[in-house]
mmCIF file with all atom_site columns, C-alpha atoms in Angstrom:
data_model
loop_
_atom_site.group_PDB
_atom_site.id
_atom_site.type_symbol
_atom_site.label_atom_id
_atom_site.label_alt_id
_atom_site.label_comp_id
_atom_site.label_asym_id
_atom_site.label_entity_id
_atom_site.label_seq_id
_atom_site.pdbx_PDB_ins_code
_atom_site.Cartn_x
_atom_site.Cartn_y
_atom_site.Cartn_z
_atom_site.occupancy
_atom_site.B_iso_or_equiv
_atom_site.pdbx_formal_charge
_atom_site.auth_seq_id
_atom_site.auth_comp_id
_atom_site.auth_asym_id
_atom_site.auth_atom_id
_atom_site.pdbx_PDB_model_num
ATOM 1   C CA . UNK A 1 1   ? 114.446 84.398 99.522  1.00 90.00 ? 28  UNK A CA 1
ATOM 2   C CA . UNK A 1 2   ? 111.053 84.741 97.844  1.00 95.00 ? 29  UNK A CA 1
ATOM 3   C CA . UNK A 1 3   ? 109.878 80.820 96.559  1.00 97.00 ? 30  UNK A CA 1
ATOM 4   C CA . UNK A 1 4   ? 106.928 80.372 94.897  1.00 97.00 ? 31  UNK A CA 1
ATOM 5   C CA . UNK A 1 5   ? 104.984 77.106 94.757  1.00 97.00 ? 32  UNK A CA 1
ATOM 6   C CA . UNK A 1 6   ? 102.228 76.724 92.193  1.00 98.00 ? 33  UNK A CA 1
ATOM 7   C CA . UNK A 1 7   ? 99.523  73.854 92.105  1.00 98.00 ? 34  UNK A CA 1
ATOM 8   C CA . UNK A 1 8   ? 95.834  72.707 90.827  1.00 98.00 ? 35  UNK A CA 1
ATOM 9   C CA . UNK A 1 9   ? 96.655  72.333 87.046  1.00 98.00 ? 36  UNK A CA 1
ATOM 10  C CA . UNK A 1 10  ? 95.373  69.798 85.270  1.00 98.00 ? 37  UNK A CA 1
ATOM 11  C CA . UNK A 1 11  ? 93.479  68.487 82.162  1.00 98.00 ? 38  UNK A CA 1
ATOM 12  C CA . UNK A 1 12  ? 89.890  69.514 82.223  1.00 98.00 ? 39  UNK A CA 1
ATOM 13  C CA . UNK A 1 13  ? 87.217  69.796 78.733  1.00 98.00 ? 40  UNK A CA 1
ATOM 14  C CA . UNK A 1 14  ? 86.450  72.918 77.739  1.00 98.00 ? 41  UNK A CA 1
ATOM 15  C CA . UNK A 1 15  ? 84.056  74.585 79.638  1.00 98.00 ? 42  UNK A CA 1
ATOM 16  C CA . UNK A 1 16  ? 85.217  73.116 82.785  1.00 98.00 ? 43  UNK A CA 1
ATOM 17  C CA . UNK A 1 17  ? 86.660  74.580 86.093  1.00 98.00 ? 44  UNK A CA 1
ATOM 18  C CA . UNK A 1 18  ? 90.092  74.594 87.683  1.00 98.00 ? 45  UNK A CA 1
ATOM 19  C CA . UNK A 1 19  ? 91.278  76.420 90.880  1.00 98.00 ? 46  UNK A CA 1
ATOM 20  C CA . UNK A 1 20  ? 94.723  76.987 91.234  1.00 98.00 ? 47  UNK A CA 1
ATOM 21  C CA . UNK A 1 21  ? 96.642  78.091 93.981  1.00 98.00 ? 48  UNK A CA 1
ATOM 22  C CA . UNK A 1 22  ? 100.055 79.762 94.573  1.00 97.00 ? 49  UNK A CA 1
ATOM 23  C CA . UNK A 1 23  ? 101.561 79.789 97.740  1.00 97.00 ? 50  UNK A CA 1
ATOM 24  C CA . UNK A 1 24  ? 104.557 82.171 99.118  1.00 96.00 ? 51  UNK A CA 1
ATOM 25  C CA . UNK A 1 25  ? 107.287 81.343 101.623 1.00 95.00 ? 52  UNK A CA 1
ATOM 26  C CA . UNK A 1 26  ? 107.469 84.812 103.075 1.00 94.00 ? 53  UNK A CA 1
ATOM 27  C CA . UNK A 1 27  ? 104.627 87.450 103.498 1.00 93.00 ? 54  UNK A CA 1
ATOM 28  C CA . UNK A 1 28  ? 105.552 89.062 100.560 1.00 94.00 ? 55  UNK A CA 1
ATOM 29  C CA . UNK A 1 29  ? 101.565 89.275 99.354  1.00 94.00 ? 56  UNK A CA 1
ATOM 30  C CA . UNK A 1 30  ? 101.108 90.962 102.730 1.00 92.00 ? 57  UNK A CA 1
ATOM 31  C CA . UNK A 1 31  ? 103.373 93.783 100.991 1.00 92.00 ? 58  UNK A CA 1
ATOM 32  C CA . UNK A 1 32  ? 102.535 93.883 97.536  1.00 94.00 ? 59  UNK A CA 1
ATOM 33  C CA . UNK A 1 33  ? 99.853  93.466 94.916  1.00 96.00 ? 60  UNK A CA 1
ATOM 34  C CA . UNK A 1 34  ? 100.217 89.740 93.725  1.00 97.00 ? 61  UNK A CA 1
ATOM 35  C CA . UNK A 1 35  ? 99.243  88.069 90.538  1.00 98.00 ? 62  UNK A CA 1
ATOM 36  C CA . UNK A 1 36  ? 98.909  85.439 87.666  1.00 98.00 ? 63  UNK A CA 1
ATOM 37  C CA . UNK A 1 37  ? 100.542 84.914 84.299  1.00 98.00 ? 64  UNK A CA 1
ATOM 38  C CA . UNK A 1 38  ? 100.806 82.742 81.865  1.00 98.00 ? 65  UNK A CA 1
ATOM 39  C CA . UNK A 1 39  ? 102.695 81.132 78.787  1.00 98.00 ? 66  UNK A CA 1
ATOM 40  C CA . UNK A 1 40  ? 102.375 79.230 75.583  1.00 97.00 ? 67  UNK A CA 1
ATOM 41  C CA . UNK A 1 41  ? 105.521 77.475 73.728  1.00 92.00 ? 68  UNK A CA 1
ATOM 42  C CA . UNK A 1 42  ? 106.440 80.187 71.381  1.00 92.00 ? 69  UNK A CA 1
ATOM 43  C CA . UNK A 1 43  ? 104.681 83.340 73.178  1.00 95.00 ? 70  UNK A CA 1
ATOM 44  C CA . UNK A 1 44  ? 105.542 85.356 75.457  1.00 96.00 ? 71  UNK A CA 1
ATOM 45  C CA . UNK A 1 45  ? 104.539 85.250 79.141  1.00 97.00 ? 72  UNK A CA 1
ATOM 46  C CA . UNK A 1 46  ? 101.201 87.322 79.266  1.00 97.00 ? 73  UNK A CA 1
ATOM 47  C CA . UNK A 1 47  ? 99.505  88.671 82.628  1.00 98.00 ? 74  UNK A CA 1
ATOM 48  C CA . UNK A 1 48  ? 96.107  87.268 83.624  1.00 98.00 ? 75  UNK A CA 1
ATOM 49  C CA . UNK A 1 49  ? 94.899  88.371 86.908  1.00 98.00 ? 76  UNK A CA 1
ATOM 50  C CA . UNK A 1 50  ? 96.069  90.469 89.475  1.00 98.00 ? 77  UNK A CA 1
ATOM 51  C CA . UNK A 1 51  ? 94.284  91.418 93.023  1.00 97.00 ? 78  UNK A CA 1
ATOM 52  C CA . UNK A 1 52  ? 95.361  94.643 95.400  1.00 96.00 ? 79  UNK A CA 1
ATOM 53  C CA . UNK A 1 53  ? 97.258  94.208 99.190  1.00 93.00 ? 80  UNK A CA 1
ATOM 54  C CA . UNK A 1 54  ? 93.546  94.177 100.815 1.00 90.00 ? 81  UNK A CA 1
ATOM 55  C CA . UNK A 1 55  ? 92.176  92.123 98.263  1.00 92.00 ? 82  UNK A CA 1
ATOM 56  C CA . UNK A 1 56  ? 89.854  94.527 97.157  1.00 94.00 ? 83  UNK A CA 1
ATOM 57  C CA . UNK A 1 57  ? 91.148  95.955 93.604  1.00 97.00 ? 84  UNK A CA 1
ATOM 58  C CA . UNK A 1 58  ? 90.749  93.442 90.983  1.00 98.00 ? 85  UNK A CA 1
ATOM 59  C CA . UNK A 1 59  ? 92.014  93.731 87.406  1.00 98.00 ? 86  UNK A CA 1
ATOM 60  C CA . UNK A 1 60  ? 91.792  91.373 84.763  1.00 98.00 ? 87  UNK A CA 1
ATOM 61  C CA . UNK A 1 61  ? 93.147  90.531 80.967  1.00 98.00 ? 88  UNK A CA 1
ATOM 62  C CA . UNK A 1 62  ? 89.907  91.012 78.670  1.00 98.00 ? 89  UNK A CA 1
ATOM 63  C CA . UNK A 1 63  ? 90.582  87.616 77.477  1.00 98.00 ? 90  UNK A CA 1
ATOM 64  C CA . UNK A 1 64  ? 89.590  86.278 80.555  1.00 98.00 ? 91  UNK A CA 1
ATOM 65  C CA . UNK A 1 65  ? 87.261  88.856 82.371  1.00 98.00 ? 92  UNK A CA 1
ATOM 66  C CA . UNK A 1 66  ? 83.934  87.628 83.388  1.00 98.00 ? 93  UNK A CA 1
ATOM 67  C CA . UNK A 1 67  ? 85.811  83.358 83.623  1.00 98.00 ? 94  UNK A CA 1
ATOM 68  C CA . UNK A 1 68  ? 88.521  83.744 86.047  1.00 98.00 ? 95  UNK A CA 1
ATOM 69  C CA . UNK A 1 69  ? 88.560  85.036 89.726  1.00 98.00 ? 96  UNK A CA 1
ATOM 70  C CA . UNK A 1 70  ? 91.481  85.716 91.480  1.00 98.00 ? 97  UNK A CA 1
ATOM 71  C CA . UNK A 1 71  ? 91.624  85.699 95.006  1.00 97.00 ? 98  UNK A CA 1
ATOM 72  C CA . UNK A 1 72  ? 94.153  85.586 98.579  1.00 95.00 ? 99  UNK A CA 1
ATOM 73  C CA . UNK A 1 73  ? 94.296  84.989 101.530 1.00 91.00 ? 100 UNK A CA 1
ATOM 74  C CA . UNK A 1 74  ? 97.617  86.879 103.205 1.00 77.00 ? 101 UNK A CA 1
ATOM 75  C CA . UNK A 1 75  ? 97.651  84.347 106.459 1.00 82.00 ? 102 UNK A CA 1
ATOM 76  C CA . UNK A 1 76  ? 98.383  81.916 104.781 1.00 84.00 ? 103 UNK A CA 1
ATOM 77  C CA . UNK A 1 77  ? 100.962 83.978 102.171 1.00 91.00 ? 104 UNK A CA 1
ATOM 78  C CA . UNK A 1 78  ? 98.566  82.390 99.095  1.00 95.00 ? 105 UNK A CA 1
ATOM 79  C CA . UNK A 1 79  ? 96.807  83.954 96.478  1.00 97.00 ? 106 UNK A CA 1
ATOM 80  C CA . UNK A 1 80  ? 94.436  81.543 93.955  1.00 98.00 ? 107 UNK A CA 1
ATOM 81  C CA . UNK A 1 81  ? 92.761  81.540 90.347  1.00 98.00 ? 108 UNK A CA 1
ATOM 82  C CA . UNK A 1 82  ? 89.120  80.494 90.021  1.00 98.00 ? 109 UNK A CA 1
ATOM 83  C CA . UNK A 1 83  ? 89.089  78.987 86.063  1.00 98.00 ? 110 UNK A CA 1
ATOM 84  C CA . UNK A 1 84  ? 85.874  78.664 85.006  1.00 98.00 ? 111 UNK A CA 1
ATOM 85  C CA . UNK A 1 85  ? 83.960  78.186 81.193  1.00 98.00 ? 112 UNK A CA 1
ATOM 86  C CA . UNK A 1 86  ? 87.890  76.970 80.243  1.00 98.00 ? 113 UNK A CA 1
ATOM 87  C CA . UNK A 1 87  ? 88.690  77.356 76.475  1.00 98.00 ? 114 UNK A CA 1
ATOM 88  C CA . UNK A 1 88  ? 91.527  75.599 74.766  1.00 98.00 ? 115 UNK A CA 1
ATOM 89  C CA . UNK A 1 89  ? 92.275  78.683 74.045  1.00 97.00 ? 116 UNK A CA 1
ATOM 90  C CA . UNK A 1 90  ? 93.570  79.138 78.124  1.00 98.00 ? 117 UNK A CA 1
ATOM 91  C CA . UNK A 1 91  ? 95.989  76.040 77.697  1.00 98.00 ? 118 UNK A CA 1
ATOM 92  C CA . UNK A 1 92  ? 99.477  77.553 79.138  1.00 98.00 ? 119 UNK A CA 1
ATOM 93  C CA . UNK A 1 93  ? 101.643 76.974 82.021  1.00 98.00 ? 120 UNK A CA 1
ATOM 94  C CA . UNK A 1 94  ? 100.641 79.260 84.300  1.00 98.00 ? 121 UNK A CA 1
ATOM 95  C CA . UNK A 1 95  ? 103.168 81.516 87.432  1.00 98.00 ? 122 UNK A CA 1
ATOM 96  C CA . UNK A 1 96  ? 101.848 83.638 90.143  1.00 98.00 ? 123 UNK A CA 1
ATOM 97  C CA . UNK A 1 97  ? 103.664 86.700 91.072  1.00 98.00 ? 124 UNK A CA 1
ATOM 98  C CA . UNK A 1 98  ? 103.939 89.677 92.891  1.00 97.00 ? 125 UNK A CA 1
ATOM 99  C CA . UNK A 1 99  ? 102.306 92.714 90.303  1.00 95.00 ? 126 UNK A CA 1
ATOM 100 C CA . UNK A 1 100 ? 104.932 93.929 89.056  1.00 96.00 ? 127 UNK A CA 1
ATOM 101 C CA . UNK A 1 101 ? 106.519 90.549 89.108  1.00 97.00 ? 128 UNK A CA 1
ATOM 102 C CA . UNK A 1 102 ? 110.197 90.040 90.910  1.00 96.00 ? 129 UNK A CA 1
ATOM 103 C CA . UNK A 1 103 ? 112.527 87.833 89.827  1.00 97.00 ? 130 UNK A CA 1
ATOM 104 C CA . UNK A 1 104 ? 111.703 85.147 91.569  1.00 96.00 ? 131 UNK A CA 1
ATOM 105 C CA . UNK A 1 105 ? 109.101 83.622 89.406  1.00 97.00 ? 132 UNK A CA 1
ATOM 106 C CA . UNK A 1 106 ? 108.090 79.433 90.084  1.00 97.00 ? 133 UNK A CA 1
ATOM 107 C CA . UNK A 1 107 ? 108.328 76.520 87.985  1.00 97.00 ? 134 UNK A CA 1
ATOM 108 C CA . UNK A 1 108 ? 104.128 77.346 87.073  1.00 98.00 ? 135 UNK A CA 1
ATOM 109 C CA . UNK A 1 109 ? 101.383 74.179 86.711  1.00 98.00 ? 136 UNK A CA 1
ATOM 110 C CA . UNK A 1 110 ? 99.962  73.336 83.727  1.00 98.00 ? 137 UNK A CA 1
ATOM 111 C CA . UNK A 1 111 ? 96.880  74.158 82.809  1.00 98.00 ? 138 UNK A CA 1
ATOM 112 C CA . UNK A 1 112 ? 95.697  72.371 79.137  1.00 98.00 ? 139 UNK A CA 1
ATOM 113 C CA . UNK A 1 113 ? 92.083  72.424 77.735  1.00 98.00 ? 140 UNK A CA 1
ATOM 114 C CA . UNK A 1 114 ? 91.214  69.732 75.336  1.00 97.00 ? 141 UNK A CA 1
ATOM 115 C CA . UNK A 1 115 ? 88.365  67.514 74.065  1.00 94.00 ? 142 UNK A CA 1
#
């Protein structure tokens, strides 16, 4: 079975930086593309970042293009999120995923952006 563990959140002022990380208990990033999402009480879960097999196709949400990085590094089954310039506007609890996702989504970190 496909677990997903997702860490780094935290409270940070806006404009700051967070890197979080999302790692796999099977290969399964070695097989497809993987990804981030995230959610806000009341919204539905939104995709953020996602990054090819080789690492080498990136696509990004416009709301975050140009501030977040997504990266992975398939021996060690973990994929990341670079956060930087944060806006409050970014405060969710944010998964990683396979691209499409699968159903076996983690329990996400929170990321919240305040003053």
């Amino acid at each position: 079975q496909v677990r997903l563990a997702e860490s780094g959140g935290g409270l940070v002022q806006p404009g700051g930086s967070l890197r979080l990380s999302c790692v796999a208990s099977t290969n399964i990033f070695d097989i497809h593309a993987g990804g981030w999402f995230r959610q806000t009480p009341g919204k539905e879960r939104e995709f953020v970042a996602q990054i090819s097999r080789n690492g080498l196709s990136l696509h990004y949400a416009d709301s975050v293009k140009g501030r977040f990085n997504i990266s992975r590094n398939n021996a060690e089954d973990t994929i990341y999120l670079q956060m930087d310039n944060l806006r409050p506007e970014d405060t969710a609890v944010y998964y990683c995923n396979t691209n499409p996702p699968g159903n076996f989504w983690g329990q996400g970190v929170q990321v919240t952006v305040s003053s």
